[in-house]
Coordinates of C-alpha atoms and ligand atoms in Angstrom, one line a residue:
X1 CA 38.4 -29.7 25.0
X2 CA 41.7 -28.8 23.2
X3 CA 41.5 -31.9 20.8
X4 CA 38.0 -30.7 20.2
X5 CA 39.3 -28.0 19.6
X6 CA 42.1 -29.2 17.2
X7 CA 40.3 -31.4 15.5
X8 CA 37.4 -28.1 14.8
X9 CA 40.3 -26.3 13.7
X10 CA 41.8 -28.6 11.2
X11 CA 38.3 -29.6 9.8
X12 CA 38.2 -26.0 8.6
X13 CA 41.5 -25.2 7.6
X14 CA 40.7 -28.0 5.3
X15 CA 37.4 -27.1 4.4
X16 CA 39.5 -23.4 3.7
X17 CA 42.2 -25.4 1.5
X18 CA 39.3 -27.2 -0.4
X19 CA 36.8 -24.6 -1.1
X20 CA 38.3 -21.3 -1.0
X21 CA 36.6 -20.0 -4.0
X22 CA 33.3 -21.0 -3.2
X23 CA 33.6 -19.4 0.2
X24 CA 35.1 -16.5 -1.8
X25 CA 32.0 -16.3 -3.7
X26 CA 29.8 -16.7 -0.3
X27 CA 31.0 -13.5 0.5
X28 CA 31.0 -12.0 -3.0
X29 CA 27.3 -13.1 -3.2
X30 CA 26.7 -11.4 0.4
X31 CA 27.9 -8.5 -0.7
X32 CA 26.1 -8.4 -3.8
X33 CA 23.0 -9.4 -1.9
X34 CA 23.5 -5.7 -0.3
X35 CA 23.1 -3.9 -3.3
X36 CA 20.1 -2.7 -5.2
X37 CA 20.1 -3.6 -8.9
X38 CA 21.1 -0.6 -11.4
X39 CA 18.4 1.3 -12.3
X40 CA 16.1 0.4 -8.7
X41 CA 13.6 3.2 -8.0
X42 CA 14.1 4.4 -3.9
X43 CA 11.1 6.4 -3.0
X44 CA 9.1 7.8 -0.1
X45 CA 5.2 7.8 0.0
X46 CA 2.7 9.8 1.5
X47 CA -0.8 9.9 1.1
X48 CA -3.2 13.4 0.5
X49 CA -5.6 13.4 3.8
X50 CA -2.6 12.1 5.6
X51 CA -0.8 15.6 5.0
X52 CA -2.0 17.8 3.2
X53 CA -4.5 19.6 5.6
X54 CA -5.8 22.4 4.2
X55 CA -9.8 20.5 4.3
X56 CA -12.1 23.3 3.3
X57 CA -10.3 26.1 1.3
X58 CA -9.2 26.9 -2.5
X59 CA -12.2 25.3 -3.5
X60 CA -11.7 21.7 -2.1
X61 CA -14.9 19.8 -1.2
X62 CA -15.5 17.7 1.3
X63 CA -14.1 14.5 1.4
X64 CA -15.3 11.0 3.5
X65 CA -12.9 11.3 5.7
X66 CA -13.8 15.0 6.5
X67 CA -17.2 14.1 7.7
X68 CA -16.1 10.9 9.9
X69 CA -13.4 13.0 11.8
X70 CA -15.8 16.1 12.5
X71 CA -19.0 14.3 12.7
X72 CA -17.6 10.9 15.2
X73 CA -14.5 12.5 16.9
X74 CA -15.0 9.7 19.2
X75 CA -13.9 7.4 17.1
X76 CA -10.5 9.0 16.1
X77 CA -8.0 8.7 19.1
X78 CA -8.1 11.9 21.2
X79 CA -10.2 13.4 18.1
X80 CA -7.5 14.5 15.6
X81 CA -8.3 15.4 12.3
X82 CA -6.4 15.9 8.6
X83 CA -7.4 19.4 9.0
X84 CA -4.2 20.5 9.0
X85 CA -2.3 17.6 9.1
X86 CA 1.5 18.5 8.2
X87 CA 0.2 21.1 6.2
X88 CA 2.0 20.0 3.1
X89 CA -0.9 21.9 0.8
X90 CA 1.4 25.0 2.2
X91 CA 4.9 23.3 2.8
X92 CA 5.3 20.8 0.2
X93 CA 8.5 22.5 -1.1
X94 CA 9.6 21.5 2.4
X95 CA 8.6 18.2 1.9
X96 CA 10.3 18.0 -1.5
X97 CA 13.6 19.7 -0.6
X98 CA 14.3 16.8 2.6
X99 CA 13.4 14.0 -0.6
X100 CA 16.0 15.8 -2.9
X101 CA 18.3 16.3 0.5
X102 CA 18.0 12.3 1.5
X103 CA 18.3 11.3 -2.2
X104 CA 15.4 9.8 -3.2
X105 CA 14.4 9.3 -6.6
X106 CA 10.9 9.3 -6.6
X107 CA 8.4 10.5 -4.3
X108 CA 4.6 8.8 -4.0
X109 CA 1.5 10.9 -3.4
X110 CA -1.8 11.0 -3.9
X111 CA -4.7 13.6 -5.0
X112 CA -7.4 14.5 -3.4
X113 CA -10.6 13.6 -4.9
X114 CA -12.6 16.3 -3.8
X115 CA -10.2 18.7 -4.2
X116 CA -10.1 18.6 -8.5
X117 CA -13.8 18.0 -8.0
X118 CA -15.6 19.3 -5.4
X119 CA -19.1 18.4 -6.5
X120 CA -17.8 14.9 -7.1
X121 CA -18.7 15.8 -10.8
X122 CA -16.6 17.3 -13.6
X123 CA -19.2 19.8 -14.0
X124 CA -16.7 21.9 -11.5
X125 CA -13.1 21.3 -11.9
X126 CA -11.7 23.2 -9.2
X127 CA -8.8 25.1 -10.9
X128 CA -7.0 26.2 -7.2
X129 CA -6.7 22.2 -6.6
X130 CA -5.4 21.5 -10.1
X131 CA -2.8 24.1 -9.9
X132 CA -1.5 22.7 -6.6
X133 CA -0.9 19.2 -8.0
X134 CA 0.9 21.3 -10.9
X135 CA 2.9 22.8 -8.3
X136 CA 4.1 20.0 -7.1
X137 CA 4.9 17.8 -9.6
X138 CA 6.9 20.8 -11.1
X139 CA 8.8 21.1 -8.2
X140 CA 9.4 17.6 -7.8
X141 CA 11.0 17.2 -11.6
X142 CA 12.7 20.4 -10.6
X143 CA 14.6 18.5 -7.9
X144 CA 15.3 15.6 -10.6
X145 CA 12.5 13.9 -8.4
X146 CA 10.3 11.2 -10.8
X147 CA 6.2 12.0 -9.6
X148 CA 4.4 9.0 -8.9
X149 CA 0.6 9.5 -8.6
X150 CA -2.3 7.6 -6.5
X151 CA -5.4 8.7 -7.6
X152 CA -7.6 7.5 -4.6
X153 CA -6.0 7.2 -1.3
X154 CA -9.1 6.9 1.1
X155 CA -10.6 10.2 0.4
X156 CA -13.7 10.2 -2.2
X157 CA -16.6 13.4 -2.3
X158 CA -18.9 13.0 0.2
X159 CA -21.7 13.7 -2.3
X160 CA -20.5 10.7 -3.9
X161 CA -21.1 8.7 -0.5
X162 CA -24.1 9.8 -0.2
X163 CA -25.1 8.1 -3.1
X164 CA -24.2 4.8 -2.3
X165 CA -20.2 5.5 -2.4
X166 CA -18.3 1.9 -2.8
X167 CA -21.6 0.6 -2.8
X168 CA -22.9 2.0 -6.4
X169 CA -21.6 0.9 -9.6
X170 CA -22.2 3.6 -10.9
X171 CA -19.2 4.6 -9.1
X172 CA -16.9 2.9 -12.2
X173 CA -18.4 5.9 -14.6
X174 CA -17.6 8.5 -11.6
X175 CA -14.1 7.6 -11.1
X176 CA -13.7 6.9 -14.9
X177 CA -14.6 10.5 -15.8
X178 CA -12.4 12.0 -12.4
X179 CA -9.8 9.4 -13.9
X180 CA -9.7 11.1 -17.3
X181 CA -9.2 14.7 -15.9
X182 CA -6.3 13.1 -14.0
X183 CA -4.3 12.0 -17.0
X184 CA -5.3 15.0 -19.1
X185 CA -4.1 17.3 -16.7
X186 CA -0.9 15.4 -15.3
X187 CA -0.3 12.8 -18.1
X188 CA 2.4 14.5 -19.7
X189 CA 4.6 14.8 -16.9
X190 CA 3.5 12.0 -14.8
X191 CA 4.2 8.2 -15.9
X192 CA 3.4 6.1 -13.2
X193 CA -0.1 6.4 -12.2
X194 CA -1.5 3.8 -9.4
X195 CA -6.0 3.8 -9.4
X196 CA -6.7 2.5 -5.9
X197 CA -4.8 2.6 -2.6
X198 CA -5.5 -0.6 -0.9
X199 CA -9.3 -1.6 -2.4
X200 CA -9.1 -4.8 0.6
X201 CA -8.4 -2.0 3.3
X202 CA -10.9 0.3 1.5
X203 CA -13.5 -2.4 1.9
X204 CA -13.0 -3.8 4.7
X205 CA -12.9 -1.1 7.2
X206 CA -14.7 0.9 5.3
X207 CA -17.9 -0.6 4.3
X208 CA -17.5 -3.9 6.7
X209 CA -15.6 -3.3 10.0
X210 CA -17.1 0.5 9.9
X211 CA -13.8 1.5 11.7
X212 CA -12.5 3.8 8.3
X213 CA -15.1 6.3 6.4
X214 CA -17.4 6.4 5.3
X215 CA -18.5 3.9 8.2
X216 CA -20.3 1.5 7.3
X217 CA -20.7 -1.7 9.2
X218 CA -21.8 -4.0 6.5
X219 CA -19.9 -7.4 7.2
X220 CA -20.6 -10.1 4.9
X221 CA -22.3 -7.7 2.0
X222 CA -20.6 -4.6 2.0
X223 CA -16.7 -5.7 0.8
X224 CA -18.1 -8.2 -1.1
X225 CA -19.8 -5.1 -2.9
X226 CA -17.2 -3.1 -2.7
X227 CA -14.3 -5.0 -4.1
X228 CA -16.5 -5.5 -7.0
X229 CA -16.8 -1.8 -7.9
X230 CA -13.5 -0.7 -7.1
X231 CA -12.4 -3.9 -9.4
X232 CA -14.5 -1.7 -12.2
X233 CA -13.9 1.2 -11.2
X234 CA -10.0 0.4 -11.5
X235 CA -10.2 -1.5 -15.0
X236 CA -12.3 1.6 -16.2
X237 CA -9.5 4.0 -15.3
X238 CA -7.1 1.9 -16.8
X239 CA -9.1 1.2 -20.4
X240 CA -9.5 5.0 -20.2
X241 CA -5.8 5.5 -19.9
X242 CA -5.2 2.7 -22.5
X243 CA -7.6 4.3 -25.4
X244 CA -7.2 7.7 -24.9
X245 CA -3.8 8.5 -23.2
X246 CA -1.2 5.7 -23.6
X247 CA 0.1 6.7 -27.3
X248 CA 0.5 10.2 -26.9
X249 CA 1.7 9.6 -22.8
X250 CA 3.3 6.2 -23.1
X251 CA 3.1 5.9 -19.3
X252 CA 2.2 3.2 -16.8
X253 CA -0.8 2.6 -14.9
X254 CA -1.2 -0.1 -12.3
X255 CA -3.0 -1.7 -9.2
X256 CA -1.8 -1.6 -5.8
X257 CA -2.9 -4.3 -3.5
X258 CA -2.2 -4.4 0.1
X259 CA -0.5 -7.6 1.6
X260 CA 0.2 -9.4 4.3
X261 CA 2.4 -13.0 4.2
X262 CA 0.0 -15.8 5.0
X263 CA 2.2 -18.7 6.1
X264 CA 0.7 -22.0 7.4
X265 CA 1.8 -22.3 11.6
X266 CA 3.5 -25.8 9.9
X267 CA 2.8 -28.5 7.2
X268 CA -0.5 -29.7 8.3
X269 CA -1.9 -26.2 7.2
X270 CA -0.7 -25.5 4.7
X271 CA -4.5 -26.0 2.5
X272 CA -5.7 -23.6 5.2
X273 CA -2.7 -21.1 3.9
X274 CA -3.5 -21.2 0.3
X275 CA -7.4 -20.4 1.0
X276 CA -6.2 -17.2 3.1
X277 CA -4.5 -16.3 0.6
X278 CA -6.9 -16.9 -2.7
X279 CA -9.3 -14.9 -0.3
X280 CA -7.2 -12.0 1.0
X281 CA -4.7 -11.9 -2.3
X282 CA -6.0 -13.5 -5.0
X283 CA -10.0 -11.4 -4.0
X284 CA -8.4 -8.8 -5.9
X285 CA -5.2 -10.6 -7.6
X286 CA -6.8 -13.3 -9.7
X287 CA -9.3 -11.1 -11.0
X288 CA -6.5 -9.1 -13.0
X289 CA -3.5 -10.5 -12.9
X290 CA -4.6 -14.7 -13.7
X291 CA -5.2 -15.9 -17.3
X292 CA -8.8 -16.6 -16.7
X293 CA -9.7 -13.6 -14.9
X294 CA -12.5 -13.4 -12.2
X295 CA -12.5 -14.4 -8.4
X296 CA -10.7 -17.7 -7.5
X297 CA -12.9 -20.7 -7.8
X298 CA -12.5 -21.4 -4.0
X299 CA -13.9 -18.1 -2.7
X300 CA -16.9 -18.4 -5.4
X301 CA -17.6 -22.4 -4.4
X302 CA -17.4 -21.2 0.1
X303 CA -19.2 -17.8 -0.1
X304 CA -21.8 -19.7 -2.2
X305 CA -22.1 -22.7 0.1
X306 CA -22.2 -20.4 3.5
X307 CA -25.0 -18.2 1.4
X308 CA -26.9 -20.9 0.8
X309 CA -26.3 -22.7 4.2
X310 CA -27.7 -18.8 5.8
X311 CA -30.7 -19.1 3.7
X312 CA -29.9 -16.1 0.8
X313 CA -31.1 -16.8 -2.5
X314 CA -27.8 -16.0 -4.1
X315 CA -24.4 -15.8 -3.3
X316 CA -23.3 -12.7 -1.3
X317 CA -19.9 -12.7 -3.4
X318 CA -21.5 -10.8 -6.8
X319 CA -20.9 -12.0 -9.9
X320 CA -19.4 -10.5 -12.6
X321 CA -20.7 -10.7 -16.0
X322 CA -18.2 -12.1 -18.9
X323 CA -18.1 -8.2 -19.8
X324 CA -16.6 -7.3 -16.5
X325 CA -14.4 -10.1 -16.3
X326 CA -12.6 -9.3 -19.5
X327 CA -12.5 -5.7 -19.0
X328 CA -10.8 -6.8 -16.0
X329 CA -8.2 -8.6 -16.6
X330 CA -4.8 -7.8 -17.5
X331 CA -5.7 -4.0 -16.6
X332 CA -2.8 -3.0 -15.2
X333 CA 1.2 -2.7 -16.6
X334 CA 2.2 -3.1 -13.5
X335 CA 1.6 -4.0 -9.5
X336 CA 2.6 -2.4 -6.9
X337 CA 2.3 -4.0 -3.3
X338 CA 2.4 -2.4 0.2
X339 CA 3.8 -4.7 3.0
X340 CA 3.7 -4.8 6.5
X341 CA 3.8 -7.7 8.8
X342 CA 2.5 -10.8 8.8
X343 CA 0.4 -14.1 9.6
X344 CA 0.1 -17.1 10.5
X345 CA -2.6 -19.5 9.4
X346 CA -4.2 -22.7 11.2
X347 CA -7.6 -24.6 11.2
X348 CA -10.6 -23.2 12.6
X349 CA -12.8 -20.0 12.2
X350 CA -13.0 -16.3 13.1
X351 CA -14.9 -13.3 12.6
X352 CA -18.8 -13.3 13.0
X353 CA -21.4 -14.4 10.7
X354 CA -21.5 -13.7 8.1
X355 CA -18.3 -11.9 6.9
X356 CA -15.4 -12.3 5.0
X357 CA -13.3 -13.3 8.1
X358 CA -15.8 -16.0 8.5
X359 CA -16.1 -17.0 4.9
X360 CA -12.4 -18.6 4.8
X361 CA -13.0 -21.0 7.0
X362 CA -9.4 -20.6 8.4
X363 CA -7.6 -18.7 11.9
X364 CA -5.4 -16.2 11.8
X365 CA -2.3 -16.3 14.4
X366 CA 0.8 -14.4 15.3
X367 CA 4.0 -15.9 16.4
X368 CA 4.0 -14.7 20.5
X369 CA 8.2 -13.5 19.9
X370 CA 7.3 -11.8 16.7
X371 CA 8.9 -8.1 17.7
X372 CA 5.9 -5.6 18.0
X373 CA 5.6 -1.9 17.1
X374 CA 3.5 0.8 17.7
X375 CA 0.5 -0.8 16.3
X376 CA -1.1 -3.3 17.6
X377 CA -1.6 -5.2 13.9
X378 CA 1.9 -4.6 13.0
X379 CA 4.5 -7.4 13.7
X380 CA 7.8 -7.7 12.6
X381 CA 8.3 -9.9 10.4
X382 CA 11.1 -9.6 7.5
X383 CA 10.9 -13.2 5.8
X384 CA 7.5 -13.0 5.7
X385 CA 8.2 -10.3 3.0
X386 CA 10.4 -12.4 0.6
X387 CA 8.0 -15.3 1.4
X388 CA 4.8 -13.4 -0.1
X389 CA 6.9 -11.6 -3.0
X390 CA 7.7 -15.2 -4.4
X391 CA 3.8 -16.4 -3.9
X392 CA 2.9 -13.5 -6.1
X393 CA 5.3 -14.2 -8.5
X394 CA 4.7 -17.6 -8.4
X395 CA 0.8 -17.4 -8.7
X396 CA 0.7 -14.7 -11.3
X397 CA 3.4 -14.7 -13.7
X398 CA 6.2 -12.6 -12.4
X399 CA 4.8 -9.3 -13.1
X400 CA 6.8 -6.2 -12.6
X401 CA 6.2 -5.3 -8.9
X402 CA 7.2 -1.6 -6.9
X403 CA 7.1 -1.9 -3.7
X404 CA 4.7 1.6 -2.6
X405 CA 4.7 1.3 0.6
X406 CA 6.7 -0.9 3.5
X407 CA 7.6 0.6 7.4
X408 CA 6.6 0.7 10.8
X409 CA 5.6 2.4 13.6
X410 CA 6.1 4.4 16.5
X411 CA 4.9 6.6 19.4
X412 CA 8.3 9.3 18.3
X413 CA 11.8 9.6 18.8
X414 CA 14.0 10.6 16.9
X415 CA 16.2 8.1 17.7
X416 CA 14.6 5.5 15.6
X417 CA 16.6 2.3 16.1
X418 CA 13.9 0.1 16.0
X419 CA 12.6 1.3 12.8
X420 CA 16.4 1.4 11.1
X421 CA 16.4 -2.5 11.8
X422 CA 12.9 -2.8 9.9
X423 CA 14.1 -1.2 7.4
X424 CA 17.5 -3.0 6.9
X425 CA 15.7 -6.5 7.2
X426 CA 13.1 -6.2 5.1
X427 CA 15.3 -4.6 2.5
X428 CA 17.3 -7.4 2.7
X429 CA 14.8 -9.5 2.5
X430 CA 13.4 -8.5 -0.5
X431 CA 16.7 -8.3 -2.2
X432 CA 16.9 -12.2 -1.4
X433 CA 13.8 -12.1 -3.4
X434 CA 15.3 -10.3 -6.3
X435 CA 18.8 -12.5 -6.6
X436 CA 17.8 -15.5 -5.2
X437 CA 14.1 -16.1 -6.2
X438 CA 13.7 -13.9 -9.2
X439 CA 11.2 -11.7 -8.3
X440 CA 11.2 -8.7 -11.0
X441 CA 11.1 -6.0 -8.5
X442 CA 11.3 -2.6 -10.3
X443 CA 11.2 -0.1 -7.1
X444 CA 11.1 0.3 -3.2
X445 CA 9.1 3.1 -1.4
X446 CA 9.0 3.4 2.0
X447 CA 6.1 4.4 4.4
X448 CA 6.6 7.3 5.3
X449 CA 8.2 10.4 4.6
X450 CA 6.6 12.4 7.1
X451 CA 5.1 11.6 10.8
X452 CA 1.3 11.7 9.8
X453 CA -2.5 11.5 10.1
X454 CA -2.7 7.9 11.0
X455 CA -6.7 7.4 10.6
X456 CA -8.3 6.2 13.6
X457 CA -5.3 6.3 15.6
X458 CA -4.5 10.3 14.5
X459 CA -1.0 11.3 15.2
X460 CA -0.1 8.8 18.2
X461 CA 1.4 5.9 15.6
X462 CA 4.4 7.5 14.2
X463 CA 5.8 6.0 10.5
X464 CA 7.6 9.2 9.6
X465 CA 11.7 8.7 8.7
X466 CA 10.9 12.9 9.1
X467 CA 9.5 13.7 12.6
X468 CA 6.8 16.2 12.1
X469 CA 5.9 18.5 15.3
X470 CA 2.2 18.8 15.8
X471 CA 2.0 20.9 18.6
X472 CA 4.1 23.7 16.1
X473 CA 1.8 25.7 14.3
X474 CA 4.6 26.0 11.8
X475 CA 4.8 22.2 11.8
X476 CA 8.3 21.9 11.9
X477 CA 10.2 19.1 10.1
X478 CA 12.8 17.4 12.3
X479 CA 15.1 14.6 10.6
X480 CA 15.2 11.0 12.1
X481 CA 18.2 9.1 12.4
X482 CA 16.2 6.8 10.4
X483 CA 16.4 9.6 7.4
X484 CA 20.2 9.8 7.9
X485 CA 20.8 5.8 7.3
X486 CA 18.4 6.3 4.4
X487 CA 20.5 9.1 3.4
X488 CA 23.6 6.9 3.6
X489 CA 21.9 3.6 1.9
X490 CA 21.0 5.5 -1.3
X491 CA 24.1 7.6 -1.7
X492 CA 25.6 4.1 -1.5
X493 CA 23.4 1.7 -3.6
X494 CA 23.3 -1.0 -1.3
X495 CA 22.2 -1.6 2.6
X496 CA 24.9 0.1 5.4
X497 CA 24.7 -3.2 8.1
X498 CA 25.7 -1.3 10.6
Ligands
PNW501 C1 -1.6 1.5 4.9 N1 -2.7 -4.3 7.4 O1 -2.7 0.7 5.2 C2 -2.1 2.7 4.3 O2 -2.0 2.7 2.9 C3 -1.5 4.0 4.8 O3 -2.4 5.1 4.5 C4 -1.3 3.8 6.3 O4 -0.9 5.0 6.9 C5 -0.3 2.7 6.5 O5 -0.8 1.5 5.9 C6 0.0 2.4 8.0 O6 -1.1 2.0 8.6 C7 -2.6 -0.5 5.8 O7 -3.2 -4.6 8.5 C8 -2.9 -0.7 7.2 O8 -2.2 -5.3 6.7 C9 -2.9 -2.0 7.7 C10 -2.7 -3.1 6.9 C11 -2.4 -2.9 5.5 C12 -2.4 -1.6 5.0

C-alpha cells in the first residue's frame, strides 16, 4: 500500500509540476461555468387559471377549464378548482413585491382569454379584465420588473369550444383578432410576447388523452387536428404582430414548445430516438423553425402508411396547403422551451390504435434510479436538459432560446431540499450548454413562483419556490428555502453550490 501510495502521489506532484496552468484554468473554467452570462434574463412564471382565481366576476367569461372543473369534479383530485386559486386577480402586488424581493428580473404570466373577451368575440372587450392586465404590468415595470406575456395558457371561451374549439380553423381568425387587442392594448409596454403555452400538451390531453379541457378523447384525429390549428393560429398572431405592430412596438414574439430529452436507452436505438423526437419536437419545430417548413418527412411518410394500413382514405396527419406552410415558417423571433424530465427511447410500440403514441413506432422508458418527484411523469433528470438544448440547436439553427418554464414538484414543505438540487443541476446543466456547446440561451424562468392550481392533480403537486396556504382565506404567501437560495443565486450571478 504505501508504495502505492508513493508512487500515486508522485504521479501527481508531477502531473502538478507539468500542467499547473491548465489545471488552473480547470478551475477557472469551473468557476466560470457557475456564472450566468451578462445580460441573462432570471424570471419566474405562472400561468392565469393557475392563480388568478377570481372565475366569474368583473366581467370575465367562462373559460374551458371553468366548465371541466365544475361540470367533472371527479376528474380533478379531491375536486379543486382555479376558482380562487391564489387569488392573484386580488394579490398580485403580493405576488410582484416577493419577485422584486427575490430579485428577479422578469416575471412570466399569462391572460386570460375570456376575461378581455368574454363572448369569445371582440364585439365585447371586457374593460375590468383589460385594466387588471394594466395593473399589473404597471406594477411590474414599477418594481424594475421586465413583463413577459403568454397569451394562451390553457384557458380559451367556452363559446369558442363549443364551436369546435382546437378543432375549427376558424379558430386562426379568432385568436388573430383576440391576438391583435393583445398587442394594441399591452404592445407599448410589453416586448416579449409568447402565442401558445405548450400546443403538444394542449393537444394531447386536451383533444386526445381527454385528461385536460375541454375533454375530448379523440386519439389519433384530434392532436393531429389540433396542432394544425394552433400552428395557424400561432403564425396568424405573429404576421399580425409583424404587419401591424412591430415598427411602432419593435418587440418580440415567439413560440414556446414543451420538451422532454429523448435519448436512445444505447447505440442500437439511436434511429428510434430521432423518430421520437421528429414526432414529439420537430411536430411543432420543423414546421417553423426548419428551412423547408412543414411536418418532418418521417411523421408525414408513418402516419400515412398506418392510415392507409387502417383503411382511411387519407392521411390522419392534415396537410397543409403551400399557403400555410409559408405563413408558417420562420414566425417566430424567438423560442422559448419548458423542460422537465426526461426519456428514454427503445424499439417497440405503445399507446393504442390509432394515436400519436402509436404512430412512432417507438417505446418510451425511464431509467428505474432516475430520482422521482411529486409527479409521477416527472423524473429527474439534469443532462437530459443540456442533451435536448444542443439537439434544438443542432436541428434548427441555433435560435435564440428562453428557457419559460423548468422545476419540480412536491406534496409541500418549506424546506425544499430536493427541489434546491433540481434547480442547481439543471442550471448547471444548461450553463454547460451555453459555454461548452454554444447554445444561444437568452433567459431562464423557473416554474413556479407560487404553489398552484396544478390541473387534474389541483393543489396536491406543489412547484411553488413561494408556499401558498390554501386552507387561508387570505391565501397567505410563505417563502421556501428554495426562494432564499434563489434570492442568493441572483444577487450573485452565478450558482451558490452549496
Ligand atoms: C407545464 N410533460 O406542463 C405547464 O405549462 C404548467 O402549466 C404546469 O403547471 C407545469 O408544466 C407542471 O406540470 C407540462 O410531461 C406538463 O413533459 C407535463 C409535461 C410538459 C409540460
Amino acid at each position: 500500500m504505501p508504495a502505492t501510495f508513493s508512487l500515486g502521489t508522485s504521479i501527481l506532484l508531477l502531473l502538478a509540476a507539468f500542467s499547473s496552468s491548465t489545471i488552473g484554468k480547470d478551475v477557472e473554467d469551473e468557476e466560470k461555468h457557475l456564472r450566468f452570462p451578462p445580460n441573462f434574463l432570471l424570471g419566474a412564471a405562472t400561468a392565469a387559471y393557475q392563480i388568478e382565481g377570481a372565475w366569474n366576476v368583473s366581467g370575465k367569461g367562462e373559460s374551458t377549464w371553468d366548465r371541466l372543473v365544475h361540470e367533472h369534479p371527479d376528474r380533478i383530485y379531491n375536486g379543486d378548482t382555479g376558482d380562487v386559486a391564489a387569488n392573484s386577480y386580488y394579490q398580485y402586488k403580493e405576488d410582484v413585491a416577493i419577485l422584486k424581493n427575490l430579485g428577479f428580473k422578469s416575471y412570466r404570466f399569462s391572460v386570460s382569454w375570456p376575461r378581455i373577451l368574454p363572448t369569445g368575440f371582440p364585439n365585447k372587450i371586457n374593460a375590468e379584465g383589460v385594466q387588471y392586465y394594466h395593473d399589473l404590468i404597471d406594477e411590474l415595470k414599477a418594481n424594475g420588473i421586465e413583463p413577459m406575456l403568454t397569451l394562451y395558457h390553457w384557458d380559451h371561451p367556452q363559446v369558442l369550444e363549443d364551436m369546435g374549439g382546437w378543432l375549427n380553423e376558424e379558430m386562426a381568425n379568432w385568436f388573430g383578432d383576440y391576438a391583435r387587442i393583445i398587442f394594441r392594448e399591452y404592445g407599448s409596454k410589453v416586448k416579449k410576447f409568447i402565442t401558445i403555452n405548450e400546443p403538444k400538451a394542449v393537444c394531447k390531453n386536451g383533444y386526445s388523452l381527454g385528461i385536460h379541457a375541454p375533454g375530448k378523447r379523440l386519439p389519433g384525429l384530434g392532436e393531429y387536428m389540433c396542432i394544425h390549428n394552433v400552428l395557424k393560429s400561432h403564425a396568424t398572431a405573429y404576421r399580425i404582430y409583424d404587419s401591424e405592430f412591430r415598427s411602432t412596438y419593435q418587440g418580440e414574439v415567439g413560440v414556446l414548445l414543451d420538451v422532454m430529452a429523448y435519448m436512445p436507452q444505447n447505440f442500437e436505438f439511436d434511429a428510434a430516438a430521432e423518430t421520437s423526437f421528429q414526432f414529439n419536437v420537430g411536430w411543432t419545430m420543423h414546421p417553423i423553425f426548419s428551412k423547408e417548413g412543414d411536418y418532418p418527412s418521417v411523421m408525414k411518410q408513418l402516419v400515412g402508411n398506418r392510415s392507409k394500413a387502417e383503411g382511411f382514405m387519407q392521411s390522419r396527419l392534415p396537410v397543409f396547403s403551400d399557403y400555410w406552410i409559408n405563413l408558417i415558417r420562420s414566425s417566430a423571433d424567438f423560442l422559448a422551451v419548458n423542460h422537465y424530465t426526461s426519456r428514454l427511447v427503445v424499439s417497440g410500440t405503445m399507446g393504442e390504435i390509432p394515436s400519436h403514441e402509436h404512430d412512432q413506432g417507438v417505446r418510451e422508458v425511464v431509467d428505474s434510479f432516475w430520482k422521482s418527484s411529486a409527479s409521477n411523469w416527472l423524473k429527474v433528470v439534469p443532462e437530459g436538459f443540456r442533451y435536448i438544448l444542443v439537439q434544438l440547436a443542432r436541428n434548427y439553427g441555433n435560435p435564440p432560446i428562453y428557457i419559460t418554464e423548468n422545476g419540480v414538484s412536491d406534496h409541500g414543505t418549506l424546506n425544499d431540499d430536493d427541489r434546491i438540487y433540481y434547480y442547481r443541476e439543471y442550471l448547471k446543466q444548461m450553463l454547460l450548454a451555453i459555454y461548452e456547446d454554444g447554445v444561444d440561451i437568452r433567459g431562464y424562468f423557473l416554474w413556479s413562483l407560487l404553489d398552484n392550481f396544478e390541473w387534474n392533480e389541483g393543489y396536491s403537486e406543489r412547484f411553488g419556490i413561494v408556499f401558498v396556504d390554501y386552507e387561508d382565506p387570505k391565501r397567505q404567501r410563505i417563502l421556501k428555502k428554495s426562494a432564499s437560495w434563489w434570492k442568493e443565486v441572483i444577487a450573485a450571478g452565478k450558482i451558490e453550490t452549496n
